[in-house]
Amino acid sequence: MTAQVFLLPDLGEGLTEAEIVEWKVKPGDTVTIDQVVVEVETAKASVEVPCPFEGVVGELHAAEGTSLAVGAPLISITGGAVADAPAAHERYREEEKAGSGNVLIGYGTGHGPTGRRKRSAAAPQVSGNSTQATNRSGACGATSEHSHSHAPKVLSPIVRSMALQGGLDLASIDTAGGHGVITRADVERALAGSTVASSPEGVTRIPLTGIRKAIADKLSRSRSEIPEATVWVDVDATALLQARRDLDASIDGVKVTLLAVLAKLTMIALSKFPELNSTVDTAAGEILRYENVGLGIAAQTDRGLMVPVVPQADKADLKELSERLSELTELARTGSLPAARLSGGTFTLNNYGVFGVDGSAAIINHPEAAILGIGRIIDRPWVVDGQLAVRKVAQLSLAFDHRVCDGGVAGGFLRTVADFVENPVVALGSVR
């Protein structure tokens, strides 16, 4: 019977590859249409991939820990039916517009976003007949199919590199499930249990992979391409804290966070200085100024720095901003952010005060043109009406792309935000 080969689908957002994190099936298993068969990690998120075929699993075309290009063979299924991919594609588009969550382009939408599942005791075996796996095995010198059965194999050059850079002896790494193939999980477990995971020089080497590599690449690109400058100002945030307390009790029972108030004040200021809501198209030699604001919120998570986005944040009132920011914060905290919620940003707000620091020369979130940050709010001496007083003081900073505007615009925007922070009632007006 002819096998149907499922190719790694387009995961959206311009992503071209993904890393195999965990197979949910193994050769010989029976699968149904839309059943999740593998978890992959892209530069933006972890995604559980459903299969458009039903039948018996014949071959897994890539080992765990292996990076696979979009369109490359992923899994072969023998027999059974095929999902209506065009119809499923349309369902995805409609649900994605509605923000339904982590579904996959072109395939069924019955599986909503879930957290990462615990690896099963029996890890799947990658067929030794896989051309891709065999080539990779040979390229990195892994043990062949004809070697001694007790010798561990490394099918992924990424996994081999992790082990060697961590100072591990491949022969000493235990493999899960008795399949004899060293996976990324095996190496990570060995590194976690090793008292000295370092090179002979005593330097610990940590491979840049997955999210960490994506963050490094993006920040490096920002530094190399954007001629940024930073301005900052200290502000009296006493009235801001009082306004937040007053609003918290007045907007239909919705909890108003300090971040939501700052976000709203930022939207008002951006309407006066639209130059900062833009990007530079270097190929065309043009500045692209956006009509609406996709507000990115820098968030530190267990998986690294994430910047979830509130689309058209400039059109949201304070209540809606509070609700949407609370939702994003929870999704980021639980690791459930779909890739679509991490794109489309045009301006970023960074509350680095949560780390207990006063200031920061933040790196712009490429390809945006600016990032606004606020430090911790603490008691400091402050002159009020010619008299020294103790006030709640914070520092605001703005890193901006000097190609889209000069210091006058950047300084004017930051001063406007500072004035709003010091007198938020006037800025917010009748917003409730």
PDB file of N, CA and C in Angstrom, residues 156-195:
ATOM      1  N   SER A 156      21.122  13.287  15.381  1.00  0.00           N
ATOM      2  CA  SER A 156      21.035  14.730  15.183  1.00  0.00           C
ATOM      3  C   SER A 156      22.366  15.410  15.468  1.00  0.00           C
ATOM      4  N   PRO A 157      22.888  16.189  14.523  1.00  0.00           N
ATOM      5  CA  PRO A 157      24.118  16.941  14.797  1.00  0.00           C
ATOM      6  C   PRO A 157      23.933  17.970  15.901  1.00  0.00           C
ATOM      7  N   ILE A 158      22.689  18.463  16.079  1.00  0.00           N
ATOM      8  CA  ILE A 158      22.421  19.411  17.154  1.00  0.00           C
ATOM      9  C   ILE A 158      22.616  18.734  18.503  1.00  0.00           C
ATOM     10  N   VAL A 159      22.076  17.517  18.620  1.00  0.00           N
ATOM     11  CA  VAL A 159      22.200  16.764  19.875  1.00  0.00           C
ATOM     12  C   VAL A 159      23.653  16.419  20.150  1.00  0.00           C
ATOM     13  N   ARG A 160      24.372  15.980  19.114  1.00  0.00           N
ATOM     14  CA  ARG A 160      25.795  15.652  19.280  1.00  0.00           C
ATOM     15  C   ARG A 160      26.571  16.881  19.758  1.00  0.00           C
ATOM     16  N   SER A 161      26.286  18.031  19.134  1.00  0.00           N
ATOM     17  CA  SER A 161      26.981  19.267  19.519  1.00  0.00           C
ATOM     18  C   SER A 161      26.690  19.639  20.966  1.00  0.00           C
ATOM     19  N   MET A 162      25.427  19.508  21.381  1.00  0.00           N
ATOM     20  CA  MET A 162      25.061  19.807  22.767  1.00  0.00           C
ATOM     21  C   MET A 162      25.841  18.938  23.744  1.00  0.00           C
ATOM     22  N   ALA A 163      25.941  17.646  23.417  1.00  0.00           N
ATOM     23  CA  ALA A 163      26.633  16.716  24.308  1.00  0.00           C
ATOM     24  C   ALA A 163      28.122  17.032  24.396  1.00  0.00           C
ATOM     25  N   LEU A 164      28.747  17.249  23.235  1.00  0.00           N
ATOM     26  CA  LEU A 164      30.186  17.492  23.222  1.00  0.00           C
ATOM     27  C   LEU A 164      30.535  18.826  23.865  1.00  0.00           C
ATOM     28  N   GLN A 165      29.734  19.866  23.575  1.00  0.00           N
ATOM     29  CA  GLN A 165      29.993  21.166  24.173  1.00  0.00           C
ATOM     30  C   GLN A 165      29.731  21.157  25.674  1.00  0.00           C
ATOM     31  N   GLY A 166      28.878  20.249  26.123  1.00  0.00           N
ATOM     32  CA  GLY A 166      28.613  20.113  27.551  1.00  0.00           C
ATOM     33  C   GLY A 166      29.620  19.237  28.260  1.00  0.00           C
ATOM     34  N   GLY A 167      30.606  18.728  27.530  1.00  0.00           N
ATOM     35  CA  GLY A 167      31.639  17.907  28.135  1.00  0.00           C
ATOM     36  C   GLY A 167      31.190  16.499  28.458  1.00  0.00           C
ATOM     37  N   LEU A 168      30.162  15.997  27.758  1.00  0.00           N
ATOM     38  CA  LEU A 168      29.637  14.658  28.044  1.00  0.00           C
ATOM     39  C   LEU A 168      30.277  13.614  27.142  1.00  0.00           C
ATOM     40  N   ASP A 169      30.467  12.427  27.691  1.00  0.00           N
ATOM     41  CA  ASP A 169      30.926  11.273  26.930  1.00  0.00           C
ATOM     42  C   ASP A 169      29.688  10.593  26.349  1.00  0.00           C
ATOM     43  N   LEU A 170      29.591  10.514  25.014  1.00  0.00           N
ATOM     44  CA  LEU A 170      28.405   9.951  24.379  1.00  0.00           C
ATOM     45  C   LEU A 170      28.107   8.545  24.880  1.00  0.00           C
ATOM     46  N   ALA A 171      29.136   7.762  25.121  1.00  0.00           N
ATOM     47  CA  ALA A 171      28.932   6.381  25.549  1.00  0.00           C
ATOM     48  C   ALA A 171      28.334   6.287  26.947  1.00  0.00           C
ATOM     49  N   SER A 172      28.423   7.392  27.706  1.00  0.00           N
ATOM     50  CA  SER A 172      27.927   7.355  29.086  1.00  0.00           C
ATOM     51  C   SER A 172      26.503   7.891  29.220  1.00  0.00           C
ATOM     52  N   ILE A 173      25.904   8.351  28.115  1.00  0.00           N
ATOM     53  CA  ILE A 173      24.572   8.943  28.177  1.00  0.00           C
ATOM     54  C   ILE A 173      23.515   7.851  28.099  1.00  0.00           C
ATOM     55  N   ASP A 174      22.638   7.809  29.083  1.00  0.00           N
ATOM     56  CA  ASP A 174      21.541   6.842  29.083  1.00  0.00           C
ATOM     57  C   ASP A 174      20.457   7.305  28.121  1.00  0.00           C
ATOM     58  N   THR A 175      19.898   6.360  27.351  1.00  0.00           N
ATOM     59  CA  THR A 175      18.820   6.685  26.424  1.00  0.00           C
ATOM     60  C   THR A 175      17.498   6.210  26.998  1.00  0.00           C
ATOM     61  N   ALA A 176      16.461   7.005  26.835  1.00  0.00           N
ATOM     62  CA  ALA A 176      15.150   6.665  27.377  1.00  0.00           C
ATOM     63  C   ALA A 176      14.461   5.637  26.495  1.00  0.00           C
ATOM     64  N   GLY A 177      13.771   4.714  27.106  1.00  0.00           N
ATOM     65  CA  GLY A 177      12.935   3.776  26.368  1.00  0.00           C
ATOM     66  C   GLY A 177      13.680   2.622  25.733  1.00  0.00           C
ATOM     67  N   GLY A 178      14.997   2.543  25.892  1.00  0.00           N
ATOM     68  CA  GLY A 178      15.735   1.408  25.365  1.00  0.00           C
ATOM     69  C   GLY A 178      15.860   1.384  23.861  1.00  0.00           C
ATOM     70  N   HIS A 179      15.659   2.547  23.183  1.00  0.00           N
ATOM     71  CA  HIS A 179      15.718   2.557  21.720  1.00  0.00           C
ATOM     72  C   HIS A 179      17.128   2.734  21.184  1.00  0.00           C
ATOM     73  N   GLY A 180      18.062   3.103  22.060  1.00  0.00           N
ATOM     74  CA  GLY A 180      19.450   3.192  21.636  1.00  0.00           C
ATOM     75  C   GLY A 180      19.812   4.449  20.884  1.00  0.00           C
ATOM     76  N   VAL A 181      18.907   5.418  20.759  1.00  0.00           N
ATOM     77  CA  VAL A 181      19.179   6.672  20.070  1.00  0.00           C
ATOM     78  C   VAL A 181      19.233   7.787  21.101  1.00  0.00           C
ATOM     79  N   ILE A 182      20.335   8.531  21.113  1.00  0.00           N
ATOM     80  CA  ILE A 182      20.474   9.644  22.043  1.00  0.00           C
ATOM     81  C   ILE A 182      19.679  10.828  21.507  1.00  0.00           C
ATOM     82  N   THR A 183      18.718  11.297  22.287  1.00  0.00           N
ATOM     83  CA  THR A 183      17.888  12.431  21.897  1.00  0.00           C
ATOM     84  C   THR A 183      18.310  13.669  22.679  1.00  0.00           C
ATOM     85  N   ARG A 184      17.722  14.787  22.289  1.00  0.00           N
ATOM     86  CA  ARG A 184      18.003  16.029  22.999  1.00  0.00           C
ATOM     87  C   ARG A 184      17.620  15.911  24.467  1.00  0.00           C
ATOM     88  N   ALA A 185      16.483  15.267  24.735  1.00  0.00           N
ATOM     89  CA  ALA A 185      16.031  15.104  26.117  1.00  0.00           C
ATOM     90  C   ALA A 185      17.046  14.303  26.932  1.00  0.00           C
ATOM     91  N   ASP A 186      17.653  13.269  26.292  1.00  0.00           N
ATOM     92  CA  ASP A 186      18.664  12.470  26.986  1.00  0.00           C
ATOM     93  C   ASP A 186      19.860  13.333  27.391  1.00  0.00           C
ATOM     94  N   VAL A 187      20.296  14.189  26.452  1.00  0.00           N
ATOM     95  CA  VAL A 187      21.449  15.051  26.725  1.00  0.00           C
ATOM     96  C   VAL A 187      21.120  16.060  27.818  1.00  0.00           C
ATOM     97  N   GLU A 188      19.927  16.670  27.719  1.00  0.00           N
ATOM     98  CA  GLU A 188      19.535  17.658  28.733  1.00  0.00           C
ATOM     99  C   GLU A 188      19.461  17.025  30.111  1.00  0.00           C
ATOM    100  N   ARG A 189      18.956  15.775  30.158  1.00  0.00           N
ATOM    101  CA  ARG A 189      18.869  15.076  31.443  1.00  0.00           C
ATOM    102  C   ARG A 189      20.267  14.791  31.989  1.00  0.00           C
ATOM    103  N   ALA A 190      21.185  14.416  31.102  1.00  0.00           N
ATOM    104  CA  ALA A 190      22.554  14.125  31.528  1.00  0.00           C
ATOM    105  C   ALA A 190      23.261  15.400  31.999  1.00  0.00           C
ATOM    106  N   LEU A 191      23.018  16.507  31.294  1.00  0.00           N
ATOM    107  CA  LEU A 191      23.624  17.773  31.705  1.00  0.00           C
ATOM    108  C   LEU A 191      23.097  18.233  33.049  1.00  0.00           C
ATOM    109  N   ALA A 192      21.797  18.024  33.272  1.00  0.00           N
ATOM    110  CA  ALA A 192      21.195  18.434  34.545  1.00  0.00           C
ATOM    111  C   ALA A 192      21.759  17.643  35.712  1.00  0.00           C
ATOM    112  N   GLY A 193      22.128  16.382  35.448  1.00  0.00           N
ATOM    113  CA  GLY A 193      22.643  15.535  36.513  1.00  0.00           C
ATOM    114  C   GLY A 193      24.153  15.580  36.657  1.00  0.00           C
ATOM    115  N   SER A 194      24.800  16.332  35.763  1.00  0.00           N
ATOM    116  CA  SER A 194      26.262  16.407  35.796  1.00  0.00           C
ATOM    117  C   SER A 194      26.713  17.533  36.708  1.00  0.00           C
ATOM    118  N   THR A 195      27.676  17.267  37.555  1.00  0.00           N
ATOM    119  CA  THR A 195      28.191  18.301  38.447  1.00  0.00           C
ATOM    120  C   THR A 195      29.117  19.246  37.710  1.00  0.00           C
TER     121      THR A 195
END
